[in-house]
CSV table of C-alpha atoms and ligand atoms in Angstrom, one decimal:
chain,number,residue,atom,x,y,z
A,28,UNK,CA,0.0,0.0,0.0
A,29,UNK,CA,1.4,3.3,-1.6
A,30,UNK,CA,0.6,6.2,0.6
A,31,UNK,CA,1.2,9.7,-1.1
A,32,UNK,CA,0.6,13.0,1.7
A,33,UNK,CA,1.4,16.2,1.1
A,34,UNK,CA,1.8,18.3,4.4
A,35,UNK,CA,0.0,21.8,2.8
A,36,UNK,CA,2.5,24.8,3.7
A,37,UNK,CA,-0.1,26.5,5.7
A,38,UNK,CA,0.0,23.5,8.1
A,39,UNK,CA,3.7,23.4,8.7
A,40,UNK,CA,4.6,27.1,8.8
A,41,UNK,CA,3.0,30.3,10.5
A,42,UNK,CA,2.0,32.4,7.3
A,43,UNK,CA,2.0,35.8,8.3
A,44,UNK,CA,5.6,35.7,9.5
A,45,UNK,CA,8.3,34.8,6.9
A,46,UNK,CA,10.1,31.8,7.5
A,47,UNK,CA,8.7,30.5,10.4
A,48,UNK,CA,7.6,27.0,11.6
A,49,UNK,CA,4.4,26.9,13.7
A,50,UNK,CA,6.4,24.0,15.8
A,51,UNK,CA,3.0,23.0,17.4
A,52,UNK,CA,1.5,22.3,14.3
A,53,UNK,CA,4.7,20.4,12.7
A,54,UNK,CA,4.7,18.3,15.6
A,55,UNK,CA,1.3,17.4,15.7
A,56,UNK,CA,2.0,15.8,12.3
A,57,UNK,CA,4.9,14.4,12.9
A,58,UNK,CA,3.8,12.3,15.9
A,59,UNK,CA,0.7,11.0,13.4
A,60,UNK,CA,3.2,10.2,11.2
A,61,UNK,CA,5.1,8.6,13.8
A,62,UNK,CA,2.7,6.6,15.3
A,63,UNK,CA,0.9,5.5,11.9
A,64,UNK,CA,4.4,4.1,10.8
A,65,UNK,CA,3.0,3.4,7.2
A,66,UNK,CA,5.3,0.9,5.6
A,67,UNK,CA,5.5,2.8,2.2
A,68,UNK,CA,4.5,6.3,2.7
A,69,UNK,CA,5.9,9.4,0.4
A,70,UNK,CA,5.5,12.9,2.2
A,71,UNK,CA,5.3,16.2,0.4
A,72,UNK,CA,5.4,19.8,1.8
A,73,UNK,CA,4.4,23.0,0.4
A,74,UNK,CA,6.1,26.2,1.0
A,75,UNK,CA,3.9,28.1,3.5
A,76,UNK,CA,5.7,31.4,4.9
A,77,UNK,CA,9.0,30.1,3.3
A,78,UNK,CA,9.3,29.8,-0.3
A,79,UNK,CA,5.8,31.9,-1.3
A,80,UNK,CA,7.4,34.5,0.5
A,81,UNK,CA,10.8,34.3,-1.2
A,82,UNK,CA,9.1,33.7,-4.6
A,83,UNK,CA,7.0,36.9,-4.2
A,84,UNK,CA,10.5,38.8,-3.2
A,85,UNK,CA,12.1,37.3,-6.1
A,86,UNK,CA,9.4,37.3,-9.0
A,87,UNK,CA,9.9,33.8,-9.7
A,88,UNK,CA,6.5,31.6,-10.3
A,89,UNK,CA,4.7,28.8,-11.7
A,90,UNK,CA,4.5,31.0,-14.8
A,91,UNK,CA,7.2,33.6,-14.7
A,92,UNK,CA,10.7,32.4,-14.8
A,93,UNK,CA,14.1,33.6,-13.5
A,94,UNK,CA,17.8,33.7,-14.7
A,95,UNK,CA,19.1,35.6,-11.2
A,96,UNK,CA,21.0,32.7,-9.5
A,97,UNK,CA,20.9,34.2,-6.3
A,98,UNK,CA,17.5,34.9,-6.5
A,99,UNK,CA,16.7,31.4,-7.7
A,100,UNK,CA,19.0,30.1,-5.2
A,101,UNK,CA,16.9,32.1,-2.1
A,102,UNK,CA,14.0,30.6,-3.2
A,103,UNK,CA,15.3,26.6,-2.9
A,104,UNK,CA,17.0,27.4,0.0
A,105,UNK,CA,14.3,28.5,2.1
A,106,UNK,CA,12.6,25.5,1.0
A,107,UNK,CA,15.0,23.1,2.0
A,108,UNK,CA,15.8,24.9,5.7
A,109,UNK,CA,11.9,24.2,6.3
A,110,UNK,CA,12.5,21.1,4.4
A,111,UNK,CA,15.2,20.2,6.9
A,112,UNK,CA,13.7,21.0,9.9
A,113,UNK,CA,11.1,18.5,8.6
A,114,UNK,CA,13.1,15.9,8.1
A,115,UNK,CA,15.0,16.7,10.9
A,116,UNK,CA,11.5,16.4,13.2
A,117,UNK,CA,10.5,13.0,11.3
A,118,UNK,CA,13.8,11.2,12.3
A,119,UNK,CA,13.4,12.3,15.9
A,120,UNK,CA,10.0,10.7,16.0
A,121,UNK,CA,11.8,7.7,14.4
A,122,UNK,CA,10.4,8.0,10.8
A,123,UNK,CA,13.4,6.9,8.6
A,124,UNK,CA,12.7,10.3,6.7
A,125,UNK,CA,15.3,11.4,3.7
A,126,UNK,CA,14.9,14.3,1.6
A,127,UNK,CA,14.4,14.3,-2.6
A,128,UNK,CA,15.1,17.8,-3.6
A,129,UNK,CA,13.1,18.5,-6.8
A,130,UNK,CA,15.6,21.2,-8.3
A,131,UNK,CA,18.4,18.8,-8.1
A,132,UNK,CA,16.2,16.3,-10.3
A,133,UNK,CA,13.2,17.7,-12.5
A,134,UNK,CA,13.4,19.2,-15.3
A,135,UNK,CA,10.3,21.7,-17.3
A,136,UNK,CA,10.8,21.7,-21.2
A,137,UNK,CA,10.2,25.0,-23.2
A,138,UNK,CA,6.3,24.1,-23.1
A,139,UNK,CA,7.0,23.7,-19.0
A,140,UNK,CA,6.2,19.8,-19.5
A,141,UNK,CA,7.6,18.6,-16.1
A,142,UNK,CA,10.1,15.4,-16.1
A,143,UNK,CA,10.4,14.3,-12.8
A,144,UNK,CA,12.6,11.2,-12.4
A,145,UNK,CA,11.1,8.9,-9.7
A,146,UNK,CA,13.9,6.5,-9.0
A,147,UNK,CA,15.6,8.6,-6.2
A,148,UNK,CA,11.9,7.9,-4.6
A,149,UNK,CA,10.9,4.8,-5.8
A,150,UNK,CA,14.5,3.3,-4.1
A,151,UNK,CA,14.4,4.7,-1.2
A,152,UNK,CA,10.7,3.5,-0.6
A,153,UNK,CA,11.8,0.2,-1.7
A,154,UNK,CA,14.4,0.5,1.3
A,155,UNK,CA,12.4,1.7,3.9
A,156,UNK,CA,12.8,4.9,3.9
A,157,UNK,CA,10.0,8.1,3.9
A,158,UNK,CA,11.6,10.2,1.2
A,159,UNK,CA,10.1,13.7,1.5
A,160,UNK,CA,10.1,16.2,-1.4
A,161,UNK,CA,8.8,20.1,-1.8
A,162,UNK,CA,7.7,22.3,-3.6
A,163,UNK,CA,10.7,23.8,-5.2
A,164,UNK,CA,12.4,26.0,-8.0
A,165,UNK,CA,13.3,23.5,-11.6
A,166,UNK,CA,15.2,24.7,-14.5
A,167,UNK,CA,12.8,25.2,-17.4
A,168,UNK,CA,13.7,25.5,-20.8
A,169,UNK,CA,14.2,28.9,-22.2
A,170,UNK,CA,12.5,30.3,-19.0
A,171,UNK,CA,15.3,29.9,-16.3
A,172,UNK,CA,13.8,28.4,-13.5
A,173,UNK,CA,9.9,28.4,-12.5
A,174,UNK,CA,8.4,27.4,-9.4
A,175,UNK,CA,6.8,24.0,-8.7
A,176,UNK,CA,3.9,23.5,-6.1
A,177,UNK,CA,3.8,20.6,-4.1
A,178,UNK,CA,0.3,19.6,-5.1
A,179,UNK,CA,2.2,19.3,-8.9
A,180,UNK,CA,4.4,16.4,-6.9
A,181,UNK,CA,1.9,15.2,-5.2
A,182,UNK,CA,-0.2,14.3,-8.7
A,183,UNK,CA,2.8,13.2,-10.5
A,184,UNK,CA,3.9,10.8,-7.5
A,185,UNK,CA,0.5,9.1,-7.5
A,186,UNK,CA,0.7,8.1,-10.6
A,187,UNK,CA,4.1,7.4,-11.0
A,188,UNK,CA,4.2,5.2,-8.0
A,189,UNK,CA,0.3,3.9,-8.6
A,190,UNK,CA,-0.2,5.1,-4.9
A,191,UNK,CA,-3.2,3.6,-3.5
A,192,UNK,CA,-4.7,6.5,-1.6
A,193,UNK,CA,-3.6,10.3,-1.8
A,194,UNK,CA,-4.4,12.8,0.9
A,195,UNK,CA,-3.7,16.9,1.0
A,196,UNK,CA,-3.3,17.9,4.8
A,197,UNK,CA,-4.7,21.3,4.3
A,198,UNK,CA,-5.5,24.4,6.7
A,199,UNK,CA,-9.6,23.7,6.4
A,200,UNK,CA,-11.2,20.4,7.1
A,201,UNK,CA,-12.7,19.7,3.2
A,202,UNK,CA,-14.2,21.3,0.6
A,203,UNK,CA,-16.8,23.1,1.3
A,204,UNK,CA,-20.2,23.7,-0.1
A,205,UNK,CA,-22.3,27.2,-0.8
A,206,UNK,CA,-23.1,26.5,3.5
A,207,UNK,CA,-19.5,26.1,4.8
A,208,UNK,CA,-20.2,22.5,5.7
A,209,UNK,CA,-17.6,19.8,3.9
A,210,UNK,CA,-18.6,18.0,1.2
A,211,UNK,CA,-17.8,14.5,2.0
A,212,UNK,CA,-17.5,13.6,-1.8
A,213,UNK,CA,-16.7,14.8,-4.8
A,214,UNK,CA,-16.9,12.6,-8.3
A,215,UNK,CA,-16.6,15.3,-11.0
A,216,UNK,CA,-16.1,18.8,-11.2
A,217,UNK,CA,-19.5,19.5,-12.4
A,218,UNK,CA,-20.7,18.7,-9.0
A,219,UNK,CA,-18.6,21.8,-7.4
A,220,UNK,CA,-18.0,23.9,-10.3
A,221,UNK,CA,-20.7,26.4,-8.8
A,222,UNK,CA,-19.2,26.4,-5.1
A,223,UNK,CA,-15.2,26.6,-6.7
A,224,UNK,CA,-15.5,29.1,-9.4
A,225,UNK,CA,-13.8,29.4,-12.9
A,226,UNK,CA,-10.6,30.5,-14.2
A,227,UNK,CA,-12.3,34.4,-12.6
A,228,UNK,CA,-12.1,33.1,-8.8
A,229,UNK,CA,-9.6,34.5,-6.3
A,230,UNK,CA,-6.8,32.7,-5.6
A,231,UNK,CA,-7.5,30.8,-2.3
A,232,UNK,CA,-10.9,29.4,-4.7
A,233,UNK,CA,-8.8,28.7,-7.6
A,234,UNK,CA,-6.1,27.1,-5.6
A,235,UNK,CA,-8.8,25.1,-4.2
A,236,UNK,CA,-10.7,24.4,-8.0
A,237,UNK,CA,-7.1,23.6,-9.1
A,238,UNK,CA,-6.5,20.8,-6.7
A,239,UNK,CA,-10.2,19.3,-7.2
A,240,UNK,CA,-9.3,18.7,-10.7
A,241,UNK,CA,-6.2,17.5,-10.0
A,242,UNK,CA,-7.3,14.7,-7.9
A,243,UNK,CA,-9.8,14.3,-10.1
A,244,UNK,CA,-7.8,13.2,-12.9
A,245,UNK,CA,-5.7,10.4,-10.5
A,246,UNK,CA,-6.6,7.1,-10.5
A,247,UNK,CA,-5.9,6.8,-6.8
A,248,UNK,CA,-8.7,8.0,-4.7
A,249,UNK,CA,-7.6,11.0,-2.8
A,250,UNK,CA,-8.9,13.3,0.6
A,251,UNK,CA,-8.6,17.0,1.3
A,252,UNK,CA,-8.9,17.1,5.0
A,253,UNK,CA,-7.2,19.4,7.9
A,254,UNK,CA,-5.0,18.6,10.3
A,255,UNK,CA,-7.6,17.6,13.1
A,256,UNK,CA,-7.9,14.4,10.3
A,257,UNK,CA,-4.5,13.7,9.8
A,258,UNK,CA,-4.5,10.3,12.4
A,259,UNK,CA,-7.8,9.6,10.5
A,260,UNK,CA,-6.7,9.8,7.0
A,261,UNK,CA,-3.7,7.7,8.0
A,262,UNK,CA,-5.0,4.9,10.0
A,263,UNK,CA,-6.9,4.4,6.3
A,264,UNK,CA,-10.2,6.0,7.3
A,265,UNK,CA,-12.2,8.2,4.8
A,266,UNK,CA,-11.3,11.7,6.5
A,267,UNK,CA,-12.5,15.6,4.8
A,268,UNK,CA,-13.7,15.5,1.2
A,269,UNK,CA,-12.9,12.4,-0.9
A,270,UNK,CA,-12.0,13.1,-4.3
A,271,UNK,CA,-12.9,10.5,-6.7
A,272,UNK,CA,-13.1,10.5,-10.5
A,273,UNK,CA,-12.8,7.0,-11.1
A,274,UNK,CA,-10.2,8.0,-13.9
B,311,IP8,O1,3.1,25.6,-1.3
B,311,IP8,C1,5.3,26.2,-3.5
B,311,IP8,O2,4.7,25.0,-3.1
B,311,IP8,P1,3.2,24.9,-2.6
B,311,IP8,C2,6.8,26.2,-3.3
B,311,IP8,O3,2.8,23.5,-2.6
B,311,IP8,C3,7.5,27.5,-3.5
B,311,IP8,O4,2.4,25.7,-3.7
B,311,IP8,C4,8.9,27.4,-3.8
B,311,IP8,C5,6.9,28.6,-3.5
């Protein structure tokens, strides 16, 4: 059993003060985590107060590119000090956690197709290990280097690895309908197309909009729930919103 979790930025870090780890909220995870001890679990994080904030100083994102090292370099950086500290946490709680840093192996193409090699991953699952990846900077073609989200790795690593189940720990406890209460499944985007708004909605909806149809597209079922859910969604129960497109 494949387990694919992404750890949403928000979660991990305290947002409104750059580069900072809300340590309660790390460890909370990390002792789920811990005590779930999944046998082949692949963890993802986002960049929360750490890289969004270096992105937005630099000008560097999914869609505008960079050629300034330094500032390309900032950007990576901050995400692998949070993605240390991570790490760092994991082992402590006795998760044989490793790091796979995606600048150092993915690669966009001048139509920012992503290649991301899975070995590094696939191996060290295959010896035990948790590897944990980020959102990151990649080299593009022709662009520099662009950003990559984690919810990008999280869809590619599904379906690379043929994960069985796919959760995003996010910051609110599903999706939610026109009411505020959590949908508890969605099976096509028609069904939420109303509530999540077009290409027009804010970024928090579209973010939201973006990862439904995501998910959608997996062939692994996969759950949006908050952190409250994380023991849930990893002792294998149905936790937040279950995405499910039956692709
Ligand atoms: O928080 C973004 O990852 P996300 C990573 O998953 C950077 O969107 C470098 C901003």
């Amino acid at each position: 059993m494949t387990v694919v979790l992404k750890l949403g930025g928000s979660v991990v870090t305290d947002k409104e003060t750059p580069e900072t780890v809300d340590d309660d909220a790390l460890d909370a995870a990390v002792d789920a985590i811990g005590d779930a001890a999944l046998d082949r679990l692949v963890l993802v994080h986002g960049g929360g107060s750490f890289g969004h904030y270096q992105a937005d100083r630099h000008g560097v994102s999914l869609s505008v590119g960079s050629h300034d090292a330094p500032g390309v370099w900032a950007i990576h950086d901050a995400m692998r000090r949070l993605n240390d500290v991570i790490v760092e946490r994991l082992q402590a709680a006795g998760v044989p956690a490793l790091p796979v840093h995606p600048l150092s192996v993915a690669v966009r193409d001048a139509n920012a197709d992503l290649t991301l090699p899975l070995e590094p991953t696939r191996t060290m699952l295959a010896e035990g290990f948790v590897p944990v990846l980020h959102g990151d900077v990649v080299a593009e073609a022709e662009a520099g280097a662009t950003i990559i989200s984690g919810d990008e790795l999280v869809t590619r690593l599904a379906t690379g690895l043929s994960a069985d189940r796919v959760g995003l720990c996010s910051t609110v406890p599903g999706v939610y309908d026109d009411d505020g209460a959590v949908i508890p499944r969605i099976s096509g985007f028609a069904q939420v197309d109303a509530v999540l708004g077009g290409s027009e909605s804010t970024d928090v909806t579209g973010g939201m909009a973006e990862k439904v149809r995501a998910l959608l597209a997996l062939d692994s079922p996969a759950q949006i729930f908050g952190p409250e859910s994380l023991p849930a969604f990893l002792a294998g129960e149905s936790a937040g919103t279950v995405v499910d497109g039956g692709a």
